[in-house]
Structure formats: structure tokens, C-alpha cells
Coordinates of C-alpha atoms in Angstrom, one line a residue:
X1 CA 10.6 175.2 158.9
X2 CA 13.2 172.7 160.1
X3 CA 13.0 169.1 161.1
X4 CA 15.9 167.1 162.7
X5 CA 16.1 163.4 162.1
X6 CA 17.2 161.0 164.9
X7 CA 20.4 160.4 163.0
X8 CA 21.2 164.2 163.2
X9 CA 20.3 165.1 159.6
X10 CA 18.5 168.5 159.3
X11 CA 15.8 169.1 156.7
X12 CA 14.5 172.5 155.8
X13 CA 11.0 172.0 154.4
X14 CA 10.6 174.2 151.3
X15 CA 7.7 176.7 151.3
X16 CA 6.0 175.0 148.3
X17 CA 6.2 171.6 150.0
X18 CA 4.7 173.2 153.2
X19 CA 1.8 174.4 151.2
X20 CA 1.3 171.0 149.6
X21 CA 1.4 169.5 153.0
X22 CA -1.4 171.8 154.2
X23 CA -3.5 170.7 151.2
X24 CA -3.2 167.0 152.2
X25 CA -3.4 167.6 156.0
X26 CA -5.9 164.7 156.6
X27 CA -3.5 162.3 155.0
X28 CA -0.7 163.5 157.2
X29 CA -2.8 163.0 160.3
X30 CA -4.0 159.5 159.2
X31 CA -0.5 158.3 158.6
X32 CA 1.5 160.4 161.1
X33 CA 3.8 161.2 158.2
X34 CA 5.3 164.5 157.0
X35 CA 7.0 165.0 153.6
X36 CA 10.3 166.8 154.3
X37 CA 12.1 167.1 151.0
X38 CA 11.7 166.0 147.4
X39 CA 13.5 165.9 144.1
X40 CA 12.6 164.5 140.6
X41 CA 12.8 160.9 141.8
X42 CA 12.6 160.8 145.6
X43 CA 10.5 162.0 148.5
X44 CA 11.9 162.1 152.0
X45 CA 9.1 161.2 154.4
X46 CA 9.3 161.9 158.1
X47 CA 7.9 159.1 160.3
X48 CA 8.0 158.2 164.0
X49 CA 8.4 154.5 163.0
X50 CA 10.3 152.9 160.1
X51 CA 7.7 150.1 160.3
X52 CA 5.0 152.5 158.9
X53 CA 4.9 150.7 155.6
X54 CA 1.3 151.8 154.8
X55 CA 2.5 155.5 154.9
X56 CA 5.4 154.7 152.6
X57 CA 3.2 152.8 150.1
X58 CA 0.5 155.5 150.0
X59 CA 2.8 158.5 149.7
X60 CA 4.9 156.6 147.2
X61 CA 1.7 156.0 145.1
X62 CA 0.5 159.5 145.4
X63 CA 3.8 161.1 144.5
X64 CA 5.0 158.5 142.0
X65 CA 8.4 158.7 143.6
X66 CA 10.8 156.5 145.6
X67 CA 10.2 157.0 149.4
X68 CA 13.2 157.7 151.6
X69 CA 11.9 157.1 155.2
X70 CA 13.3 159.5 157.8
X71 CA 13.0 158.6 161.5
X72 CA 11.8 161.6 163.6
X73 CA 11.1 161.8 167.3
X74 CA 7.4 161.3 167.9
X75 CA 6.9 164.5 169.8
X76 CA 8.8 166.5 167.1
X77 CA 6.7 165.0 164.4
X78 CA 3.4 165.9 166.1
X79 CA 4.7 169.4 166.8
X80 CA 5.5 169.9 163.1
X81 CA 2.1 168.6 162.0
X82 CA 0.4 170.9 164.5
X83 CA 2.3 173.9 163.1
X84 CA 1.1 173.1 159.6
X85 CA -2.5 172.5 160.4
X86 CA -4.9 175.0 162.1
X87 CA -5.7 173.9 165.6
X88 CA -9.5 174.2 165.2
X89 CA -9.4 171.8 162.2
X90 CA -7.9 168.6 163.6
X91 CA -6.3 167.0 166.7
X92 CA -3.4 164.7 166.2
X93 CA -4.4 161.0 166.8
X94 CA -1.6 158.7 167.7
X95 CA -3.3 155.6 166.3
X96 CA -2.3 154.9 162.7
X97 CA -5.7 154.2 161.1
X98 CA -4.5 152.0 158.3
X99 CA -2.3 149.6 160.2
X100 CA -5.1 147.1 160.4
X101 CA -5.0 144.6 157.6
X102 CA -8.7 143.8 157.7
X103 CA -11.6 146.1 157.1
X104 CA -15.0 144.7 158.2
X105 CA -17.1 147.2 156.4
X106 CA -15.7 149.8 154.0
X107 CA -16.3 153.3 155.3
X108 CA -17.0 155.9 152.6
X109 CA -16.4 159.2 154.2
X110 CA -15.3 162.6 152.8
X111 CA -12.3 162.6 155.1
X112 CA -11.0 159.2 153.9
X113 CA -7.6 159.2 152.3
X114 CA -8.9 157.2 149.4
X115 CA -10.7 160.3 148.2
X116 CA -7.4 162.1 147.7
X117 CA -5.7 159.0 146.4
X118 CA -8.3 158.5 143.7
X119 CA -8.3 162.1 142.8
X120 CA -4.6 162.0 142.4
X121 CA -4.9 158.9 140.3
X122 CA -7.5 160.5 138.0
X123 CA -5.3 163.6 137.6
X124 CA -2.3 161.5 136.7
X125 CA -4.4 159.5 134.2
X126 CA -5.3 162.8 132.5
X127 CA -1.8 164.2 132.6
X128 CA -0.4 161.0 131.0
X129 CA -3.2 160.7 128.5
X130 CA -4.2 157.3 129.8
X131 CA -7.1 155.5 128.1
X132 CA -7.7 153.0 130.9
X133 CA -6.9 152.5 134.6
X134 CA -6.4 149.0 135.9
X135 CA -6.7 148.2 139.6
X136 CA -5.6 144.6 140.0
X137 CA -5.6 142.7 143.3
X138 CA -2.3 141.2 144.2
X139 CA -1.0 139.6 147.5
X140 CA 0.6 142.9 148.4
X141 CA -2.2 145.2 147.4
X142 CA -3.8 146.8 144.3
X143 CA -1.5 146.9 141.4
X144 CA -2.2 150.1 139.4
X145 CA -1.5 150.1 135.7
X146 CA -2.3 152.8 133.2
X147 CA -2.8 152.1 129.5
X148 CA -0.9 154.8 127.6
X149 CA -0.8 154.9 123.9
X150 CA -2.1 151.3 123.9
X151 CA 0.5 149.9 126.3
X152 CA 0.1 149.1 130.0
X153 CA 2.5 150.8 132.4
X154 CA 2.8 149.8 136.0
X155 CA 2.3 152.4 138.8
X156 CA 3.0 152.1 142.5
X157 CA 0.9 149.5 144.4
X158 CA -1.9 150.7 146.6
X159 CA -1.6 149.3 150.1
X160 CA -3.5 146.1 150.7
X161 CA -5.3 147.7 153.7
X162 CA -6.7 150.4 151.3
X163 CA -7.9 148.1 148.6
X164 CA -11.5 147.5 149.9
X165 CA -12.0 151.2 150.4
X166 CA -10.7 152.1 147.0
X167 CA -13.0 149.7 145.2
X168 CA -16.0 150.7 147.4
X169 CA -15.4 154.4 146.6
X170 CA -15.4 153.7 142.9
X171 CA -18.6 151.7 143.2
X172 CA -20.2 154.6 145.2
X173 CA -19.2 157.1 142.5
X174 CA -20.7 154.8 139.8
X175 CA -23.9 154.2 141.9
X176 CA -23.3 150.4 142.1
X177 CA -24.0 148.0 144.9
X178 CA -21.1 148.4 147.4
X179 CA -21.9 145.2 149.3
X180 CA -22.0 143.0 146.2
X181 CA -18.6 141.6 145.8
X182 CA -19.5 138.2 144.2
X183 CA -20.8 139.5 140.8
X184 CA -19.3 141.7 138.1
X185 CA -20.8 145.2 137.9
X186 CA -20.7 148.1 135.4
X187 CA -21.3 151.8 135.9
X188 CA -20.3 155.3 135.0
X189 CA -19.4 158.5 136.7
X190 CA -17.8 161.9 136.0
X191 CA -14.9 163.6 137.6
X192 CA -13.9 167.3 137.5
X193 CA -10.2 167.9 137.5
X194 CA -8.2 170.7 139.0
X195 CA -8.2 172.5 135.6
X196 CA -12.0 172.1 135.2
X197 CA -11.7 169.3 132.6
X198 CA -14.6 166.8 132.9
X199 CA -13.5 163.2 132.7
X200 CA -16.1 160.4 132.0
X201 CA -15.3 157.1 133.5
X202 CA -16.8 153.7 132.7
X203 CA -16.2 151.3 135.6
X204 CA -16.2 147.5 135.3
X205 CA -15.6 145.4 138.4
X206 CA -14.8 141.7 138.5
X207 CA -14.5 139.2 141.4
X208 CA -11.2 137.4 141.5
X209 CA -9.5 135.0 144.0
X210 CA -7.6 137.9 145.6
X211 CA -10.5 140.4 145.7
X212 CA -12.3 142.6 143.3
X213 CA -10.5 143.9 140.2
X214 CA -11.6 147.2 138.6
X215 CA -11.0 148.7 135.2
X216 CA -11.8 152.3 134.4
X217 CA -12.1 153.5 130.8
X218 CA -11.1 157.2 130.7
X219 CA -12.8 159.6 128.3
X220 CA -12.4 163.4 128.2
X221 CA -15.9 164.8 127.8
X222 CA -15.1 167.5 125.3
X223 CA -15.1 167.7 121.5
X224 CA -12.0 166.5 119.7
X225 CA -10.5 169.2 117.5
X226 CA -8.8 167.1 114.9
X227 CA -8.1 167.4 111.2
X228 CA -7.8 164.3 109.0
X229 CA -4.1 165.1 108.6
X230 CA -3.6 164.9 112.3
X231 CA -5.0 161.4 112.4
X232 CA -2.2 160.3 110.1
X233 CA -4.0 160.1 106.7
X234 CA -2.1 160.8 103.6
X235 CA -3.1 163.7 101.3
X236 CA -4.7 161.2 98.9
X237 CA -6.6 159.6 101.7
X238 CA -7.9 162.9 103.0
X239 CA -9.1 163.9 99.6
X240 CA -10.8 160.5 99.1
X241 CA -12.5 160.7 102.5
X242 CA -13.8 164.3 101.9
X243 CA -15.2 163.2 98.5
X244 CA -17.0 160.3 100.1
X245 CA -18.4 162.5 102.9
X246 CA -19.6 165.0 100.4
X247 CA -22.0 162.4 98.8
X248 CA -25.7 162.8 99.5
X249 CA -26.1 159.1 100.2
X250 CA -24.2 155.9 100.7
X251 CA -22.3 153.9 103.3
X252 CA -18.9 154.6 104.8
X253 CA -17.3 152.0 107.0
X254 CA -14.4 152.2 109.4
X255 CA -13.0 148.8 110.4
X256 CA -10.5 147.5 112.9
X257 CA -10.3 145.8 116.3
X258 CA -11.2 147.5 119.6
X259 CA -8.7 150.2 120.4
X260 CA -7.8 150.9 116.8
X261 CA -9.1 154.5 116.8
X262 CA -12.3 154.0 114.9
X263 CA -14.3 156.3 117.2
X264 CA -11.9 159.2 116.7
X265 CA -12.1 158.8 113.0
X266 CA -15.9 158.9 113.0
X267 CA -16.0 161.9 115.4
X268 CA -13.6 163.8 113.2
X269 CA -15.7 163.0 110.2
X270 CA -18.8 164.1 112.0
X271 CA -17.2 167.4 113.0
X272 CA -16.2 168.0 109.3
X273 CA -19.8 167.3 108.3
X274 CA -21.5 169.3 111.1
X275 CA -23.0 172.5 109.5
X276 CA -26.3 174.2 110.2
X277 CA -27.9 172.9 107.1
X278 CA -27.4 169.2 108.0
X279 CA -29.4 167.1 110.4
X280 CA -27.0 164.6 111.9
X281 CA -28.1 161.8 114.3
X282 CA -25.9 159.1 116.0
X283 CA -26.7 155.8 117.8
X284 CA -23.8 155.0 120.1
X285 CA -22.7 152.5 122.8
X286 CA -21.7 154.6 124.7
X287 CA -21.7 158.3 123.7
X288 CA -17.9 158.9 124.1
X289 CA -17.8 162.6 123.1
X290 CA -20.7 165.0 123.1
X291 CA -20.8 167.1 119.9
X292 CA -22.8 170.4 119.7
X293 CA -25.3 170.5 117.0
X294 CA -25.6 166.7 116.6
X295 CA -28.4 164.6 118.0
X296 CA -26.8 161.7 119.9
X297 CA -28.6 158.7 121.4
X298 CA -27.2 155.8 123.4
X299 CA -28.4 152.3 123.2
X300 CA -29.9 150.6 126.3
X301 CA -30.3 146.8 125.7
X302 CA -31.9 146.3 129.1
X303 CA -35.0 148.0 127.8
X304 CA -34.8 146.8 124.2
X305 CA -33.2 150.0 122.8
X306 CA -30.6 148.5 120.5
X307 CA -29.0 149.9 117.3
X308 CA -31.7 148.5 115.0
X309 CA -34.5 150.1 117.0
X310 CA -32.8 153.4 117.1
X311 CA -32.1 153.3 113.4
X312 CA -35.7 152.6 112.6
X313 CA -36.7 155.6 114.7
X314 CA -34.0 157.8 113.1
X315 CA -35.5 157.1 109.6
X316 CA -38.7 158.8 110.8
X317 CA -36.8 161.8 112.1
X318 CA -35.8 163.3 108.8
X319 CA -32.0 162.9 109.1
X320 CA -29.4 163.8 106.5
X321 CA -26.6 161.9 108.1
X322 CA -26.6 158.9 110.4
X323 CA -23.8 157.5 112.4
X324 CA -24.3 153.9 113.7
X325 CA -21.8 153.0 116.3
X326 CA -21.4 149.4 115.0
X327 CA -23.0 147.0 112.6
X328 CA -23.4 144.0 114.8
X329 CA -26.0 141.7 113.3
X330 CA -28.1 141.0 110.2
X331 CA -30.8 143.4 111.2
X332 CA -28.6 146.4 111.8
X333 CA -26.7 145.6 108.5
X334 CA -29.9 145.5 106.5
X335 CA -31.2 148.7 108.0
X336 CA -27.9 150.5 107.5
X337 CA -27.9 149.5 103.8
X338 CA -31.5 150.5 103.4
X339 CA -30.8 154.0 104.9
X340 CA -27.8 154.4 102.6
X341 CA -29.9 153.6 99.6
X342 CA -32.8 156.0 100.5
X343 CA -31.1 159.4 100.6
X344 CA -29.0 159.2 103.8
X345 CA -25.2 159.2 104.3
X346 CA -24.5 156.5 106.8
X347 CA -21.3 156.1 108.8
X348 CA -20.6 152.9 110.9
X349 CA -17.9 150.4 112.0
X350 CA -17.2 146.8 111.6
X351 CA -14.8 144.5 113.4
X352 CA -12.6 143.2 110.5
X353 CA -8.9 142.9 110.0
X354 CA -8.6 144.8 106.7
X355 CA -10.6 146.7 104.2
X356 CA -11.5 143.9 101.9
X357 CA -12.7 141.7 104.7
X358 CA -15.5 144.3 105.2
X359 CA -17.1 143.1 102.0
X360 CA -17.2 139.5 103.0
X361 CA -18.4 140.4 106.4
X362 CA -21.4 142.3 105.0
X363 CA -22.1 139.3 102.8
X364 CA -22.1 137.0 105.8
X365 CA -24.7 139.4 107.3
X366 CA -27.0 138.8 104.4
X367 CA -26.2 141.8 102.2
X368 CA -26.2 141.0 98.5
X369 CA -23.1 141.8 96.4
X370 CA -25.0 144.2 94.1
X371 CA -26.3 146.1 97.2
X372 CA -22.8 146.5 98.5
X373 CA -21.6 147.7 95.1
X374 CA -24.4 150.2 94.8
X375 CA -24.1 151.6 98.4
X376 CA -20.6 151.3 99.7
X377 CA -18.7 154.5 99.2
X378 CA -15.6 153.8 101.2
X379 CA -14.0 151.4 103.7
X380 CA -11.3 152.6 106.0
X381 CA -9.2 149.9 107.7
X382 CA -7.0 151.3 110.5
X383 CA -4.7 150.7 113.4
X384 CA -2.9 153.0 115.8
X385 CA 0.9 152.9 116.3
X386 CA 2.9 154.9 118.8
X387 CA 4.8 157.9 117.5
X388 CA 8.5 158.1 118.3
X389 CA 9.1 160.8 120.9
X390 CA 10.4 163.9 119.1
X391 CA 12.5 164.9 122.1
X392 CA 14.6 161.8 122.4
X393 CA 14.0 159.7 119.2
X394 CA 14.9 156.6 121.2
X395 CA 12.9 153.6 122.2
X396 CA 14.1 153.7 125.8
X397 CA 14.3 157.1 127.3
X398 CA 13.9 157.1 131.1
X399 CA 15.3 160.6 131.4
X400 CA 12.8 162.1 128.9
X401 CA 9.3 163.1 130.0
X402 CA 7.9 160.4 127.6
X403 CA 9.7 157.8 129.8
X404 CA 9.6 155.1 127.1
X405 CA 10.7 156.6 123.8
X406 CA 7.2 157.1 122.4
X407 CA 4.7 159.9 122.7
X408 CA 1.2 159.9 121.2
X409 CA -0.2 157.7 118.5
X410 CA -0.9 158.0 114.8
X411 CA -3.1 156.1 112.5
X412 CA -2.1 153.8 109.7
X413 CA -4.9 153.4 107.1
X414 CA -5.9 151.3 104.1
X415 CA -8.7 152.7 101.9
X416 CA -11.0 150.7 99.7
X417 CA -13.5 152.1 97.2
X418 CA -15.6 150.9 94.2
X419 CA -14.9 152.4 90.8
X420 CA -18.0 151.1 89.1
X421 CA -16.4 147.8 88.0
X422 CA -14.4 146.5 90.9
X423 CA -13.1 147.4 94.4
X424 CA -9.6 149.0 94.7
X425 CA -7.3 149.6 97.7
X426 CA -4.7 152.3 98.0
X427 CA -2.3 150.1 99.9
X428 CA -1.8 146.4 99.4
X429 CA -2.2 145.9 103.2
X430 CA -1.8 147.8 106.4
X431 CA 1.8 146.8 106.6
X432 CA 2.5 148.7 103.4
X433 CA 0.8 151.7 104.9
X434 CA 2.8 151.4 108.1
X435 CA 6.0 151.2 106.0
X436 CA 5.4 154.7 104.9
X437 CA 5.3 155.9 108.5
X438 CA 8.5 154.0 109.1
X439 CA 10.2 155.6 106.1
X440 CA 9.1 159.1 107.4
X441 CA 10.6 158.4 110.8
X442 CA 7.2 158.7 112.6
X443 CA 7.4 155.2 114.2
X444 CA 9.8 152.3 114.3
X445 CA 9.8 148.6 113.2
X446 CA 9.4 147.3 116.8
X447 CA 6.1 149.2 117.1
X448 CA 4.8 148.1 113.8
X449 CA 5.5 144.5 114.6
X450 CA 3.8 144.9 118.0
X451 CA 0.6 146.0 116.3
X452 CA 0.7 144.0 113.1
X453 CA 2.9 141.1 114.1
X454 CA 6.2 140.1 112.5
X455 CA 6.4 140.0 108.8
X456 CA 6.3 136.5 107.2

């Protein structure tokens, strides 16, 4: 298939691009646009007007490429579109639907381009292992940013005219009130990808002076298949953790700020513990990964179902092992210690900066020192640092698939245990643990300082 630009340039549309055009036919019709050619960085887009900025913005966002607009004769463009699309499916409309800057009432329809746009965004988030998707209102539209390995990366801007429809579509998926734009809302939904992966999304919306902002937390709803070594633990730490997990009762705590990988550590431990002869129960907020053979419950504060209430019920359900998503208050701390002292292995998390701080935090929550000494098996303090990309080994690598010199993350850990007389840590602090990863060439100093701050 050939297309001739008004400047005389001739484009032969590749068969694979023709097939892709057929798959997004409703977008081509809406925008009166036709992709003609593409390479690694650019997409040549046929238009009947170079003022069709909405088409350039949308196809730039969907492709992640720089758009090279190509001016085509209007009659030729419509003829090319008609040749791609079955006649009984659509008729070409000359009106560009998204030229209007204002939308009186968001229309949620299965033919809307926002469906394809969001599907592409979700697929891209999966491909790039993004943990969060940010949609931030700006004067020119919705700025998309993906959090990859703990760092936000900017994506193409969604056209301003599409912004209300995108937010409304997300609200619809999460079963939220579409018409309520003045108050924050929270919800959840699932998305099935092209490769049949199920993604769980937690949606949070926030009103701002430029419109509604949305953040999506991305979670693949499938079991993690990790070993302790893959998390980044040393041989000594792996041995120490397995020893603690093998005890019939006691408390194991994982500490660190939000986003430090505590959940993955707990899920990996639960998988190691999960055998047919054990009854394992979890109280979570929310359930991030569903694990076969484990009884998982999610708190619901709106009806009074908090960690403490779930834990009280668990103790009447004959568990061997209990995972408590977080020790948040005096009641949950007291109940966790009680369970750990009465024949149960308890795993939980605390928000502290290092391993030793977990002891003082428990004391602040009303736990006596002797109870801590009698029950606490192990404290794991951790952070996540980005791994240096093994393909390029450079911090800046725009020609490599990693795009920024890092690929994936690895944990740095500090372990604390009680030897019967006093508490001991394996590393003086997390910086000393990180130094080991630096010496092994796994990460670099810039990344360590980004996570832990500059050394004094």
C-alpha cells in the first residue's frame, strides 16, 4: 500500500503496520490519521491537516515515539482508511471528534479511544515493570509518569481534551462516582493483558487546581517465585532467616519505609513456609498477591474489621503461622506478642529506619523489654536499590533497553537477633550492607546515596 505526501514523498506502508492499523481502526477514524512508517524512535503519521495536534499527541503517547506529521490530500487519506477498514464496520466522518477543548459530560463508550489508550498504558506499565502510574493534570494535558525501580520516569502527555474521559474511565473501572470531582476517591479493578496476565490496580484520585489527579498502584496478581538469594540476602542472612522461620513460635519483624520491599520479603517467607502440614493465615491491607494454600484476609476499617480484630479471630482458628500486614498500634502490638508467646510463629512489619529501632518502637507501643527478649526471633531492616544494567554497566544508557543504566532492584539488609544476653546486628548499619553490593558491582554509589543519603 502506497501513500503520497503533498510534498511528493512516497511511503510504502509495511504489512505489519497495516495489520496494526486495522487493530486500531476506530482511533484512525476518530483522528483522521494514518501511521505510514515507523522506526525505533519515530512514527510518520499521515494527516490532512498539520494543525491536528490532538492526533499527534495521542499517537505519540500510544507509540512512545516522536511523531513526524506527513500532510496528505484529504481524499487520499480517506481512501486509504477505507481500504484498511471493512466497509460494513465504519463510515469515515470528517469531523475530528477531539478538536473540542471542553467536554460537558464524559462519555464512557466501548468505541472511545480512551479504552485503547488506557489498555496501551497498562500494557506498557507491565512491560516496563512499573509499580505505579501517575496521571498528573498540567496546562497542556495529563502528564503520565511511571515509577520504575523506585524512580519516576516521564511518558508522553495525554491531550488535554482527553483528560476528563481518561479519569472518568478509570473511575468507571474502579466502580467510583464518575460525577464526583471535588473529593478524593479510592477503588480497585483488574485488567487482563494481551498475554493473559492479570493486573490488580489500586486507584486513588485527588482534586487539584488543574483537574483531577490519579495514581494507580500496579500489582501482578500471581505468586512470586523468589528465593531468598534472589532478594539479595547474603548466605549468612539466608541461613539465619531459615533458622528463625523453622521455630515453632516467636516474632519475626521486617522494617523499612513504604516501598522498601517488605511485602516481597514476607511473601517469599510465606512461600518457603507453605507446606500441607501448616495452617497459615494472613491479615493484609490490601492482599497484594494471592497464595494457594494460605488463608488470606483483608482488613476493612469501614466496618470495624482492623488488624486487631482479625488477629483475635485468627487465634480461635487454630493457626500455626500468622502474618500480620503491619503492627500499627498498641493493641495490634500486644496481640502479636501474645500470639508469638502462645505457640504461633508471627510475621509482621514495622515502619522504622533500622533494625535496632524496632526494639524501641515496640517499647513505645507498650511492650515490656523482657517480652521482646523472650519473643523476638529476628528483625530484618531493608531497602531496595537499583541494580546496574548488566548490558551496558553505565548510569546513562539511552541506547540500551534499560534506558537509564539500571535494571531491576535488589535488597540491602541488616539483621538483628537476640543471643540470650543481648541483641546483635550482622552489619553496623544499612550503609555497610550496601557497601557490599557496591564492592560486588551490583549497584553504584549514586544509587546508594539516593536511597540512604550522602555519608556524613
